[in-house]
Coordinates of C-alpha atoms in Angstrom, one line a residue:
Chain A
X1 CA 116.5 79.4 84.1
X2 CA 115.8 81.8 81.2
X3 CA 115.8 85.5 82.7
X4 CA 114.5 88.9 81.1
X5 CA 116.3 92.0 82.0
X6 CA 115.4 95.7 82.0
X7 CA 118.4 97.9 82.9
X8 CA 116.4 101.0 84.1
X9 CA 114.2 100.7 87.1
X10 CA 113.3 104.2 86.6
X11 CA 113.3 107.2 84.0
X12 CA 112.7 110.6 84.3
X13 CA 112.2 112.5 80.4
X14 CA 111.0 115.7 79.7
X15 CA 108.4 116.4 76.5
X16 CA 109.9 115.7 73.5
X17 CA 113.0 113.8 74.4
X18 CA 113.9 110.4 73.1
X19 CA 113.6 107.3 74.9
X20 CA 115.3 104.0 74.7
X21 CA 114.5 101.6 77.7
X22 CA 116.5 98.8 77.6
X23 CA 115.9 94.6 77.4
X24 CA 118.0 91.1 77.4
X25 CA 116.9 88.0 77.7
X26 CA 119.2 85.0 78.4
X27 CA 117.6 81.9 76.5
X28 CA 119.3 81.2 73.0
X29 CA 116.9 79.6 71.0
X30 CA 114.1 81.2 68.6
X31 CA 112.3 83.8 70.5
X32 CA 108.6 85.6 70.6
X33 CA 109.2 88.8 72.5
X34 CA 106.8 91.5 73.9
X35 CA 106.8 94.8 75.1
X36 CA 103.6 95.8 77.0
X37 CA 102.7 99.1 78.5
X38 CA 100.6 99.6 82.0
X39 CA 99.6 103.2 82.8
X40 CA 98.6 104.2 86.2
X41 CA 96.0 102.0 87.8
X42 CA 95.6 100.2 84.3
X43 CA 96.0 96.3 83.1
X44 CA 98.8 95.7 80.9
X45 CA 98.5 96.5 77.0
X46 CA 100.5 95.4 74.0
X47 CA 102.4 97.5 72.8
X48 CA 104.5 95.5 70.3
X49 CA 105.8 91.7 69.7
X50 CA 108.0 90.4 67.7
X51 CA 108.2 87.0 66.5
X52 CA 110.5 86.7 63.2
X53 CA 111.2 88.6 60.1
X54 CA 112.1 92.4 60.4
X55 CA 114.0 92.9 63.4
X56 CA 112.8 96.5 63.7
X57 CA 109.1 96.2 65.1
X58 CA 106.4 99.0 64.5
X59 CA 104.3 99.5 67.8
X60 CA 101.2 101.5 68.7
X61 CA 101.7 105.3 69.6
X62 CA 104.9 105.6 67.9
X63 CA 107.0 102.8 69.9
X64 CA 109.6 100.8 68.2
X65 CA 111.7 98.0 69.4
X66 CA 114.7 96.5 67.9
X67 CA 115.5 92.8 68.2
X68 CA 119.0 92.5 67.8
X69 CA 119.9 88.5 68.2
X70 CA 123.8 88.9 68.7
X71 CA 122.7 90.8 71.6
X72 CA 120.4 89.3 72.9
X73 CA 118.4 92.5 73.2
X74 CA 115.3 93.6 72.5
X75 CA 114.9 97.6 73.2
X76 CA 112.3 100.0 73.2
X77 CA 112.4 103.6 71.4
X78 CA 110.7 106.5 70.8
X79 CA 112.0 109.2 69.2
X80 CA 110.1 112.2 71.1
X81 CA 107.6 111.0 74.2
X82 CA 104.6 113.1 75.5
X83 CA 103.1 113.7 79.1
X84 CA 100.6 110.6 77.9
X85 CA 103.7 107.8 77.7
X86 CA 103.9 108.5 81.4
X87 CA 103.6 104.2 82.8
X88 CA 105.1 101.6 83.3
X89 CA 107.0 99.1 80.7
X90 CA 107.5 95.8 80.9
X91 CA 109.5 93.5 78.4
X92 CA 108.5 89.8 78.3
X93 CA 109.5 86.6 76.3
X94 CA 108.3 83.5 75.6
X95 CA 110.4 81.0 77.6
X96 CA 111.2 77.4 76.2
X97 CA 108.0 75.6 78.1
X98 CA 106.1 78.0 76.7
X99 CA 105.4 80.5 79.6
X100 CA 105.7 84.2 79.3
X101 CA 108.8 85.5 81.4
X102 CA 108.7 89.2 82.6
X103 CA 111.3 91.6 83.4
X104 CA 111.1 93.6 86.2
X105 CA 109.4 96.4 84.6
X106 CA 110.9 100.2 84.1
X107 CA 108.9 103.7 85.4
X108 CA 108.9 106.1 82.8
X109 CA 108.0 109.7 84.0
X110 CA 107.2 112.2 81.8
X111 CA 108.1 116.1 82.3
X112 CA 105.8 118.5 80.8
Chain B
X1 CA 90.5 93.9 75.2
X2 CA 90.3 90.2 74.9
X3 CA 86.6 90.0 76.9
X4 CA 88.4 89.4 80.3
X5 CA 86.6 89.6 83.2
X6 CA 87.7 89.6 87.3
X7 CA 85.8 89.8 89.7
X8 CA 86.2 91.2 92.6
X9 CA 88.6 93.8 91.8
X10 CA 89.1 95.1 95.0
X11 CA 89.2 92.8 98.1
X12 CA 90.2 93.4 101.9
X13 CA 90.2 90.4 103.9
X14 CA 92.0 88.9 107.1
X15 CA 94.9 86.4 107.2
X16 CA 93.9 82.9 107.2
X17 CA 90.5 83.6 105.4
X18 CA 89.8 81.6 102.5
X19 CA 89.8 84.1 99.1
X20 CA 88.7 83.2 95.4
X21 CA 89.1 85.3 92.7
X22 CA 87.7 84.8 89.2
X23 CA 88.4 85.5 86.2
X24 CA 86.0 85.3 83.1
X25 CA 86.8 85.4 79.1
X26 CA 83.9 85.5 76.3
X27 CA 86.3 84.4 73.6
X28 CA 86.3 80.9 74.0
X29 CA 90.5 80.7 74.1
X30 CA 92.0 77.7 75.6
X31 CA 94.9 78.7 77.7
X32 CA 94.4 80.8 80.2
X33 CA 96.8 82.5 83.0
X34 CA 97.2 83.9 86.7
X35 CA 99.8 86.5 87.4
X36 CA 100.6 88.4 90.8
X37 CA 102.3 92.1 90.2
X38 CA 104.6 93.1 92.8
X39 CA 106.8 96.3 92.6
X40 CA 110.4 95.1 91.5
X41 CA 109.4 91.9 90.5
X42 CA 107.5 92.3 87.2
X43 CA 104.7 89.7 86.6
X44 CA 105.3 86.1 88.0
X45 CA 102.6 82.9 86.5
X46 CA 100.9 81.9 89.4
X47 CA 99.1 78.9 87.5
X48 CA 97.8 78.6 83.9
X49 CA 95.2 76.4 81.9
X50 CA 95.5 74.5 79.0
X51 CA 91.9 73.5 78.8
X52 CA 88.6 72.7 81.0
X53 CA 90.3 70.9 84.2
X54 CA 94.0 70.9 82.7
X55 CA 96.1 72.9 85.2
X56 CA 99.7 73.3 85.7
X57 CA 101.8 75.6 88.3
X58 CA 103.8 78.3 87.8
X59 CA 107.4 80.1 89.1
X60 CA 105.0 81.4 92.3
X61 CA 102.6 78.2 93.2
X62 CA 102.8 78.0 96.6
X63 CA 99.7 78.9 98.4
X64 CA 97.0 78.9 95.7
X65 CA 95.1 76.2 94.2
X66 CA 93.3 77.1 90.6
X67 CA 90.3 75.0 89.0
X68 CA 88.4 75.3 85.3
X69 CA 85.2 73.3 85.4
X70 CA 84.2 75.2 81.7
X71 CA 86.6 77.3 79.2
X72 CA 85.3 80.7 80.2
X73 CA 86.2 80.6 83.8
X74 CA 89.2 80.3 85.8
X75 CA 89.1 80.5 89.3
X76 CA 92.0 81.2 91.5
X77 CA 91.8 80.0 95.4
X78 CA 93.9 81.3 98.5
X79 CA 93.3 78.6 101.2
X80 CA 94.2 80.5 103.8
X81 CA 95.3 83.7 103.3
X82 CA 99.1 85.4 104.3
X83 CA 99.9 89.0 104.3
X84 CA 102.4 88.1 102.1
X85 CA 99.9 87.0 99.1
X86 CA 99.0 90.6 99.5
X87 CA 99.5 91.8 96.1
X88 CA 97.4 92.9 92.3
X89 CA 96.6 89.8 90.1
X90 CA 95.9 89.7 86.8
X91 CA 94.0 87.1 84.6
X92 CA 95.0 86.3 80.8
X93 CA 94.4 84.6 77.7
X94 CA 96.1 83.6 74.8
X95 CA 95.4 84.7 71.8
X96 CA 94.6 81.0 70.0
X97 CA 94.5 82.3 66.4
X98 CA 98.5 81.7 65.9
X99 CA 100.1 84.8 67.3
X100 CA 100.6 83.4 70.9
X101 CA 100.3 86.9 72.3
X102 CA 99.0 86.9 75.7
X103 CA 95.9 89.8 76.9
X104 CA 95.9 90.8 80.4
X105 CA 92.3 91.2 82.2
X106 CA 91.7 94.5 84.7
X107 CA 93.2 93.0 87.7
X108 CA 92.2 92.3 91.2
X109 CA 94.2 94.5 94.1
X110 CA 93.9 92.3 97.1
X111 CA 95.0 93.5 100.6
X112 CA 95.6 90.6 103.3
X113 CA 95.8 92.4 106.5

């Protein structure tokens, strides 16, 4: 069965640091991948997708996310996060029969 | 926000109680979704919709029944309630203008005691 995997169940950053959270998924054919964002006591939001072209996707609020096929990866960055980015994230894909498979979702916490 | 609606979004009720929750979209989109969200376990598709009565299961079907008599509501049904289904759900649609991105309504936190 196609699988998504976050590496980090948790992260702790202060202000200004970078962040990279981390995502695989294990089906091989042409993907649609998502990275949404939940802050406390919030729904889920988009943050970015990807579904071809440029492998490097633009988000909102200054995320990025690299698909890198070889890899099967498809990782989040930021180059310097704020009190604010403080959720959780979740990295999804589109699974062959067409249903959206989650990972199991990684706690940032922002320092101030 | 995609115009998602759930109702209620908080609920308390005792094991072996019958439970509906609903969930309502003004967009008119044609596939729409039930998650649960459990700590360590990401979102799992409870059911989904493809259209008005067209309903298929999900990874986590066991225990709840789902009907759409018209495209803007989707109801999802615990016969009998477990402490086990005690969990948030969330509601969602897909986008049906080509970009297959799903939006996630405000959730339902509902404790089975």
């Amino acid at each position: 069965a196609q699988s998504v995997s976050q590496h980090n169940h948790h992260v702790i950053l202060s202000e200004a640091a970078s962040l990279e959270l981390g995502c695989n998924y294990s089906y091989g054919g042409t993907v649609n991948l998502f990275w949404y964002v939940q802050y406390p006591g919030q729904h889920l939001q988009l943050l970015l997708k990807y579904f071809s072209g440029d492998p490097l996707v633009k988000g909102i609020k200054g995320f990025e996310a690299e698909f890198i096929k070889s890899k099967f990866s498809f990782n989040l960055r930021k180059p310097s996060v704020q009190w604010s980015d403080t959720a959780e994230y979740f990295c999804a894909v589109y699974n062959q029969g067409g249903k959206l498979i989650f990972g199991q979702g990684t706690e940032l916490s922002v320092k101030p | 926000d995609a115009g998602i609606t759930q109702s209620p979004r908080h609920k308390v009720t005792e094991t072996g109680t019958p439970v509906t929750l609903r969930c309502h979209q003004t967009e008119n989109h044609r596939y729409m979704y039930w998650y649960r969200q459990d700590p360590g376990h990401g979102l799992r598709l409870i059911h989904y919709s493809y259209g008005v009565k067209d309903t298929d299961k999900g990874e986590v079907s066991d225990g709840y029944s789902v009907s759409r008599s018209k495209t803007e509501d989707f109801l999802l049904t615990l016969e009998s309630a477990t402490s086990s289904q005690t969990s948030v759900y969330f509601c969602a649609i897909r986008d049906s203008l080509g970009t297959d991105t799903q939006y996630f309504g405000p959730g339902t936190r509902l404790t089975v005691l």
